[in-house]
Amino acid sequence: MSYSKKYYGWSVIAASWLALFCLFGYRATFSILKVPMSADMGWSQTEVTLGYSFMMMVYALAAFGCGMILDKWGTKPVYFMGAILGAAGFYVTSMVHSLYAYYAAYGILAGAATGMLWVSSTISVRKWFVGKSYAKMFGIAFAGAPMSQVVMSLFVKQSLVGAEGDAWRGAMQLLGVLTLGCLIVAALLAKKNPEDYGMEPFGETPGASATKEYVWGIKEAFSTFPIWGAILTFLTSMLAEFLVWTQVVSYWNSDLGMSLSKATNLYVAIGVVGIFSMPIMGIVADKVVQASKCESQGRKRMLIFGPLTGVAACGLLLMQTSASTILGLIACFIFAIYWAIVPGGVVGYTGAVYGRATLGKIWGLATLIVMGIGPFIGPLIGGYLKDMSGSYTYSIIFAMCAFLVSGIIASSLPLSTEVLARAKAKVSTV
């Protein structure tokens, strides 16, 4: 293997790591900043959480547009746009003084930036790494997400210690500067598709490069079941995941009586474990693929297992009391395992079924559907159930049920499509 190919491959991973670090910085900090923001501005938890839901709705639209760009021009222009919008999302939000201005600033600017970052980072890894090389390398790149949860959460927590009133504004401004710097570096490191450099992806099986990949049309791909099965699996997991991520600190703080500092430290544990679980579970997933008859079967098996870990983690949260911190730590450990499996696994499954050539636009539209519904509705349901019942318990129960449904749907995923079988037969004769 040439030095340049290794360098390009690791540059892609480094750029994706930085993009995911910034993307999950929004998620990691929201669950902490929404508490002082709500108190300072006099907004209810539902009103504040709605801003996050709006962000995810715009995120979905941006993801679709980004997917169309990726197949042709790669990630570099996307990361540059993400740097500007991501920094502006934090900074402009820090200046708002009305609820609707908050919705516009956080919803539109942050939503556009984060939507670009998710699709670009995940698809670029899949385009460069396939087969038994994919999950491990995605796990390394995705480790930027839990690292963000640790670093960003502790940073925001420290900036709020002993502060009063609008200290959240200063924290957001500093986050904006950090986001700008990281994404500019990501843009400089980013690479186009391997074919643009006369290279093949890592992990390609012998002889695979001799067969031209089938080029899917959007309508054609979305007339098959595998993509809809992947969407429904991911959607139900996202309903649960985003509800938990945005509400769990408040659950520990309000329902269990923990201090905000202790609850934040517990939340950070998910990130600490995730730094290691991402690459480790990636290696496990690749081993499962090698033991399966095809890549899609291995990815399917992991997608069944992943949501079930979410069910177990939610069950432990419901069993937890203010005196049983150990149950919370175990739940965080299990959530980190879930987190290492499902987001990358569903992209891996989709790529295994539909190939890399048009994966950007296929996954971009899938992300539009999933992220336009799951992360928008999940946090909103969590906030609504809290406002109606006075407790976050029902929110956790809802999340547990959604994880269970996700695992059931994953068990129905097919390994290929009739369209693909015919396409392979046709392409092999070219």
Coordinates of C-alpha atoms in Angstrom, one line a residue:
M1 CA 0.0 0.0 0.0
S2 CA 1.4 3.4 -1.0
Y3 CA 2.2 6.1 1.6
S4 CA -0.1 8.5 -0.2
K5 CA -3.1 6.2 0.1
K6 CA -2.4 5.7 3.8
Y7 CA -2.1 9.4 4.3
Y8 CA -5.3 10.2 2.4
G9 CA -7.2 7.5 4.3
W10 CA -6.1 8.8 7.7
S11 CA -6.8 12.4 6.5
V12 CA -10.4 11.4 5.8
I13 CA -10.6 9.9 9.3
A14 CA -9.1 12.9 11.0
A15 CA -11.4 15.3 9.1
S16 CA -14.5 13.2 10.0
W17 CA -13.3 13.0 13.7
L18 CA -13.2 16.8 13.8
A19 CA -16.6 17.2 12.1
L20 CA -18.2 14.7 14.5
F21 CA -16.6 16.5 17.4
C22 CA -18.2 19.7 16.4
L23 CA -21.5 18.1 15.5
F24 CA -21.9 16.4 18.8
G25 CA -20.7 19.5 20.6
Y26 CA -24.2 20.9 19.9
R27 CA -25.8 17.8 21.4
A28 CA -23.5 17.5 24.4
T29 CA -23.9 21.1 25.4
F30 CA -27.6 21.6 24.9
S31 CA -28.6 19.3 27.7
I32 CA -26.5 21.5 30.1
L33 CA -27.1 24.9 28.6
K34 CA -30.9 24.5 28.4
V35 CA -31.2 24.6 32.2
P36 CA -29.6 28.1 32.8
M37 CA -31.1 29.3 29.5
S38 CA -34.6 28.4 30.7
A39 CA -34.0 30.0 34.1
D40 CA -32.5 33.2 32.7
M41 CA -35.1 33.8 29.9
G42 CA -38.1 32.5 31.8
W43 CA -38.9 29.8 29.1
S44 CA -40.4 26.4 29.9
Q45 CA -38.5 23.2 29.2
T46 CA -40.9 22.5 26.2
E47 CA -40.1 26.0 24.7
V48 CA -36.4 25.6 25.1
T49 CA -36.4 22.0 23.8
L50 CA -38.5 23.1 20.8
G51 CA -35.5 25.1 19.6
Y52 CA -33.4 21.9 19.5
S53 CA -36.3 20.2 17.6
F54 CA -36.3 23.0 15.1
M55 CA -32.5 22.6 14.7
M56 CA -33.0 18.9 13.9
M57 CA -35.7 19.7 11.3
V58 CA -33.3 22.0 9.5
Y59 CA -30.5 19.5 10.0
A60 CA -32.6 17.0 8.0
L61 CA -33.1 19.4 5.1
A62 CA -29.4 20.3 5.0
A63 CA -28.4 16.6 5.1
F64 CA -30.3 15.9 1.9
G65 CA -28.7 18.8 0.1
C66 CA -25.3 17.8 1.4
G67 CA -25.8 14.3 0.1
M68 CA -26.2 15.6 -3.4
I69 CA -23.0 17.6 -3.2
L70 CA -20.9 14.7 -1.7
D71 CA -21.1 12.3 -4.6
K72 CA -19.7 14.9 -7.0
W73 CA -17.4 17.3 -5.0
G74 CA -16.6 15.5 -1.8
T75 CA -16.5 16.9 1.7
K76 CA -14.1 19.9 1.5
P77 CA -16.7 22.5 0.4
V78 CA -19.2 21.1 2.9
Y79 CA -16.8 21.4 5.9
F80 CA -16.0 25.0 4.9
M81 CA -19.7 25.9 4.9
G82 CA -20.2 24.0 8.1
A83 CA -17.4 26.0 9.8
I84 CA -19.1 29.3 9.1
L85 CA -22.7 28.2 9.9
G86 CA -21.6 26.2 13.0
A87 CA -19.8 29.1 14.5
A88 CA -22.6 31.4 13.7
G89 CA -25.1 29.0 15.3
F90 CA -23.5 29.3 18.7
Y91 CA -22.6 33.0 18.5
V92 CA -25.8 34.4 17.1
T93 CA -27.8 32.3 19.6
S94 CA -25.8 33.8 22.4
M95 CA -27.1 37.3 21.4
V96 CA -30.8 36.5 21.3
H97 CA -33.3 38.0 23.7
S98 CA -36.6 36.6 22.5
L99 CA -38.0 33.1 22.0
Y100 CA -38.5 33.4 18.2
A101 CA -35.0 34.9 17.7
Y102 CA -33.7 31.8 19.5
Y103 CA -35.7 29.5 17.3
A104 CA -34.4 31.3 14.2
A105 CA -30.7 31.5 15.3
Y106 CA -30.3 28.0 16.8
G107 CA -32.8 26.3 14.5
I108 CA -31.6 27.6 11.2
L109 CA -27.9 28.2 11.6
A110 CA -27.0 25.3 13.9
G111 CA -29.4 23.0 12.0
A112 CA -27.8 23.7 8.6
A113 CA -24.3 23.2 10.0
T114 CA -25.0 20.0 11.9
G115 CA -26.9 18.5 9.0
M116 CA -23.9 19.0 6.7
L117 CA -21.5 17.5 9.2
W118 CA -23.3 14.3 9.9
V119 CA -23.8 13.1 6.3
S120 CA -20.4 14.3 5.0
S121 CA -18.5 12.7 7.8
T122 CA -20.3 9.3 7.7
I123 CA -20.4 9.0 3.9
S124 CA -16.8 10.0 3.4
V125 CA -15.7 7.2 5.7
R126 CA -17.9 4.7 3.9
K127 CA -16.6 5.8 0.5
W128 CA -13.0 5.2 1.6
F129 CA -13.5 2.1 3.8
V130 CA -15.6 -0.9 3.0
G131 CA -16.1 -4.5 4.0
K132 CA -14.0 -5.6 7.0
S133 CA -12.2 -2.3 7.2
Y134 CA -15.3 0.0 7.6
A135 CA -16.6 -0.4 11.1
K136 CA -13.2 -0.1 12.9
M137 CA -12.3 3.0 10.9
F138 CA -15.7 4.5 11.4
G139 CA -15.4 3.8 15.1
I140 CA -12.1 5.7 15.2
A141 CA -13.7 8.7 13.4
F142 CA -16.9 8.5 15.5
A143 CA -14.8 8.6 18.7
G144 CA -14.8 12.4 18.1
A145 CA -18.4 12.3 19.2
P146 CA -17.9 11.0 22.8
M147 CA -14.7 13.0 23.0
S148 CA -16.9 16.0 22.4
Q149 CA -19.3 14.9 25.0
V150 CA -16.5 14.8 27.5
V151 CA -14.6 18.0 26.6
M152 CA -17.6 20.2 25.6
S153 CA -19.7 19.1 28.7
L154 CA -16.9 19.7 31.1
F155 CA -16.0 23.0 29.4
V156 CA -19.5 24.3 29.6
K157 CA -19.9 23.0 33.2
Q158 CA -16.8 24.8 34.3
S159 CA -17.8 28.0 32.6
L160 CA -21.1 28.0 34.5
V161 CA -19.6 27.3 37.9
G162 CA -20.4 30.2 40.3
A163 CA -21.9 32.1 37.4
E164 CA -25.3 33.8 37.5
G165 CA -27.9 34.8 35.0
D166 CA -26.7 34.9 31.4
A167 CA -23.4 33.1 31.8
W168 CA -24.7 30.7 29.1
R169 CA -24.1 33.4 26.6
G170 CA -20.4 33.6 27.1
A171 CA -20.1 29.8 27.0
M172 CA -21.9 29.7 23.6
Q173 CA -19.6 32.4 22.2
L174 CA -16.5 30.4 23.2
L175 CA -18.0 27.3 21.7
G176 CA -18.5 29.2 18.4
V177 CA -14.8 30.0 18.2
L178 CA -13.8 26.4 18.9
T179 CA -16.2 25.1 16.3
L180 CA -14.9 27.5 13.6
G181 CA -11.3 26.5 14.3
C182 CA -11.9 22.7 14.2
L183 CA -14.0 22.8 11.1
I184 CA -11.5 24.9 9.1
V185 CA -8.8 22.3 9.9
A186 CA -11.3 19.5 8.9
A187 CA -11.9 21.3 5.5
L188 CA -8.1 21.4 4.9
L189 CA -7.7 17.7 5.7
A190 CA -10.8 16.5 3.7
K191 CA -10.4 14.5 0.6
K192 CA -12.7 13.7 -2.4
N193 CA -13.6 10.1 -3.3
P194 CA -10.8 7.6 -3.7
E195 CA -11.5 7.2 -7.4
D196 CA -10.7 10.9 -8.0
Y197 CA -7.1 10.1 -7.0
G198 CA -6.9 6.9 -9.0
M199 CA -7.3 4.8 -5.8
E200 CA -9.5 2.1 -4.6
P201 CA -11.3 2.1 -1.2
F202 CA -9.6 0.2 1.7
G203 CA -11.0 -3.2 2.4
E204 CA -12.1 -4.0 -1.1
T205 CA -12.3 -7.7 -1.7
P206 CA -10.1 -9.2 -4.5
G207 CA -11.7 -8.7 -7.9
A208 CA -14.3 -6.3 -6.6
S209 CA -12.8 -3.3 -8.3
A210 CA -13.1 -5.0 -11.7
T211 CA -16.9 -4.7 -11.5
K212 CA -18.4 -1.4 -12.0
E213 CA -20.8 -0.4 -9.3
Y214 CA -24.5 0.0 -10.1
V215 CA -25.7 3.6 -10.2
W216 CA -29.0 3.9 -8.3
G217 CA -31.6 6.5 -9.0
I218 CA -33.3 8.0 -6.0
K219 CA -36.8 6.8 -7.0
E220 CA -35.4 3.4 -7.9
A221 CA -33.6 3.0 -4.5
F222 CA -36.5 4.2 -2.5
S223 CA -38.8 1.7 -4.3
T224 CA -37.0 -1.1 -2.5
F225 CA -37.5 -2.3 1.1
P226 CA -33.9 -2.3 2.5
I227 CA -33.7 1.5 2.5
W228 CA -37.1 1.8 4.2
G229 CA -36.2 -0.9 6.7
A230 CA -32.9 1.0 7.5
I231 CA -34.8 4.3 7.8
L232 CA -37.4 2.8 10.2
T233 CA -34.7 1.1 12.3
F234 CA -32.7 4.3 12.6
L235 CA -35.8 6.5 13.1
T236 CA -37.1 4.6 16.1
S237 CA -33.6 4.5 17.6
M238 CA -33.3 8.3 17.0
L239 CA -36.6 9.0 18.7
A240 CA -35.3 7.3 21.8
E241 CA -31.6 8.4 21.6
F242 CA -32.3 12.1 21.2
L243 CA -34.9 12.0 23.9
V244 CA -32.4 10.5 26.3
W245 CA -29.5 12.7 25.4
T246 CA -31.6 15.9 25.9
Q247 CA -33.5 14.9 29.0
V248 CA -31.3 12.6 31.0
V249 CA -29.3 15.3 32.9
S250 CA -32.6 16.9 33.9
Y251 CA -34.0 13.4 34.9
W252 CA -31.1 13.0 37.3
N253 CA -31.2 16.6 38.5
S254 CA -35.0 17.0 38.9
D255 CA -36.4 13.5 39.5
L256 CA -33.5 11.9 41.4
G257 CA -32.4 15.1 43.2
M258 CA -28.8 15.0 42.1
S259 CA -26.9 18.3 41.9
L260 CA -26.4 19.6 38.3
S261 CA -22.7 19.1 38.8
K262 CA -23.1 15.4 39.7
A263 CA -25.6 14.8 36.9
T264 CA -23.3 16.4 34.4
N265 CA -20.4 14.2 35.5
L266 CA -22.6 11.1 35.1
Y267 CA -23.6 12.3 31.6
V268 CA -19.9 12.7 30.8
A269 CA -19.4 9.1 31.6
I270 CA -21.2 8.1 28.4
G271 CA -18.6 10.1 26.5
V272 CA -15.6 8.7 28.4
V273 CA -16.7 5.1 27.7
G274 CA -17.6 6.0 24.2
I275 CA -14.1 7.1 23.4
F276 CA -13.1 3.5 23.8
S277 CA -16.3 1.7 22.8
M278 CA -16.4 3.3 19.4
P279 CA -13.3 1.6 17.9
I280 CA -13.7 -1.5 20.0
M281 CA -17.3 -2.1 18.9
G282 CA -16.1 -1.3 15.4
I283 CA -13.6 -4.1 15.5
V284 CA -16.3 -6.4 16.9
A285 CA -18.7 -5.4 14.1
D286 CA -16.1 -6.2 11.5
K287 CA -15.5 -9.6 13.1
V288 CA -19.2 -10.3 12.9
V289 CA -19.1 -9.3 9.2
Q290 CA -16.2 -11.7 8.6
A291 CA -18.1 -14.5 10.3
S292 CA -21.3 -13.8 8.2
K293 CA -22.0 -14.8 4.6
C294 CA -22.1 -11.2 3.4
E295 CA -21.5 -7.7 4.8
S296 CA -25.1 -6.8 4.9
Q297 CA -25.9 -9.8 7.1
G298 CA -23.2 -8.8 9.6
R299 CA -24.4 -5.2 9.7
K300 CA -28.0 -6.5 10.2
R301 CA -26.9 -8.6 13.2
M302 CA -25.3 -5.6 14.9
L303 CA -28.4 -3.5 14.2
I304 CA -30.6 -6.0 16.0
F305 CA -28.2 -6.0 19.0
G306 CA -27.6 -2.3 19.2
P307 CA -31.2 -1.1 20.1
L308 CA -31.6 -3.9 22.6
T309 CA -28.7 -2.4 24.6
G310 CA -30.7 0.9 24.6
V311 CA -33.6 -1.0 26.1
A312 CA -31.4 -2.4 28.9
A313 CA -29.9 1.1 29.6
C314 CA -33.3 2.7 29.9
G315 CA -34.4 -0.1 32.2
L316 CA -31.5 0.6 34.5
L317 CA -32.3 4.4 34.5
L318 CA -35.8 3.5 35.7
M319 CA -34.5 1.4 38.5
Q320 CA -32.0 4.0 39.6
T321 CA -32.6 6.0 42.8
S322 CA -30.7 9.1 44.2
A323 CA -28.6 6.7 46.2
S324 CA -27.8 4.2 43.4
T325 CA -25.3 6.1 41.3
I326 CA -23.8 2.8 40.2
L327 CA -26.9 1.9 38.2
G328 CA -26.6 5.2 36.4
L329 CA -22.9 4.5 35.6
I330 CA -23.8 1.1 34.2
A331 CA -26.6 2.6 32.2
C332 CA -24.1 5.1 30.7
F333 CA -21.7 2.3 29.9
I334 CA -24.4 0.4 28.0
F335 CA -25.6 3.6 26.2
A336 CA -22.0 4.1 25.0
I337 CA -22.1 0.6 23.5
Y338 CA -25.4 1.4 21.8
W339 CA -24.0 4.6 20.5
A340 CA -21.0 2.8 19.0
I341 CA -23.2 0.4 17.1
V342 CA -26.3 1.9 15.6
P343 CA -25.4 5.2 13.8
G344 CA -22.4 3.8 12.0
G345 CA -24.1 0.4 11.6
V346 CA -27.1 1.7 9.7
V347 CA -24.8 3.6 7.2
G348 CA -22.7 0.4 6.9
Y349 CA -25.8 -1.7 6.1
T350 CA -27.1 0.8 3.6
G351 CA -23.7 1.0 1.9
A352 CA -23.4 -2.8 1.8
V353 CA -26.8 -3.1 0.0
Y354 CA -26.6 -0.1 -2.3
G355 CA -22.9 0.4 -2.9
R356 CA -20.8 3.6 -2.7
A357 CA -21.4 5.2 -6.1
T358 CA -24.6 7.0 -5.2
L359 CA -24.6 6.4 -1.5
G360 CA -24.4 10.2 -0.8
K361 CA -27.8 11.1 -2.3
I362 CA -29.4 7.9 -1.0
W363 CA -28.3 8.4 2.5
G364 CA -28.9 12.1 2.3
L365 CA -32.6 11.6 1.6
A366 CA -32.7 8.9 4.3
T367 CA -31.2 11.3 6.8
L368 CA -33.8 13.9 5.7
I369 CA -36.5 11.5 6.7
V370 CA -35.0 10.2 9.9
M371 CA -33.6 13.4 11.3
G372 CA -36.6 15.4 10.2
I373 CA -38.8 13.2 12.4
G374 CA -36.9 11.4 15.1
P375 CA -34.7 14.1 16.7
F376 CA -37.5 16.6 16.2
I377 CA -40.2 14.6 17.9
G378 CA -38.1 12.7 20.5
P379 CA -37.0 15.7 22.6
L380 CA -40.4 17.4 22.1
I381 CA -42.2 14.3 23.5
G382 CA -39.7 14.2 26.4
G383 CA -40.4 17.8 27.3
Y384 CA -44.1 17.4 26.8
L385 CA -44.3 14.3 29.0
K386 CA -42.3 16.1 31.7
D387 CA -44.5 19.2 31.6
M388 CA -47.7 17.1 31.7
S389 CA -46.6 14.6 34.4
G390 CA -44.1 16.6 36.4
S391 CA -41.6 13.8 36.0
Y392 CA -39.1 12.5 33.4
T393 CA -40.0 8.9 34.2
Y394 CA -42.6 8.6 31.4
S395 CA -40.0 10.0 28.9
I396 CA -37.6 7.2 29.8
I397 CA -40.3 4.6 29.4
F398 CA -41.2 6.0 25.9
A399 CA -37.5 5.8 24.9
M400 CA -37.3 2.2 26.1
C401 CA -40.3 1.2 24.0
A402 CA -38.8 3.0 20.9
F403 CA -35.5 1.2 21.3
L404 CA -37.4 -2.1 21.4
V405 CA -39.4 -1.3 18.2
S406 CA -36.1 -0.5 16.5
G407 CA -34.6 -3.9 17.3
I408 CA -37.7 -5.6 16.1
I409 CA -37.6 -3.7 12.8
A410 CA -33.9 -4.5 12.3
S411 CA -34.6 -8.2 12.5
S412 CA -36.7 -7.8 9.3
L413 CA -34.0 -6.2 7.2
P414 CA -33.3 -8.1 4.0
L415 CA -29.7 -8.8 2.8
S416 CA -30.2 -7.5 -0.7
T417 CA -32.8 -6.4 -3.2
E418 CA -34.3 -8.0 -6.3
V419 CA -33.3 -4.9 -8.2
L420 CA -29.7 -5.2 -7.1
A421 CA -29.6 -8.9 -8.0
R422 CA -30.7 -8.0 -11.5
A423 CA -28.3 -5.0 -11.7
K424 CA -25.3 -7.2 -10.6
A425 CA -26.1 -9.7 -13.3
K426 CA -26.3 -6.9 -15.9
V427 CA -23.2 -5.1 -14.7
S428 CA -21.1 -8.3 -14.7
T429 CA -21.6 -8.6 -18.4
V430 CA -20.3 -5.1 -19.2

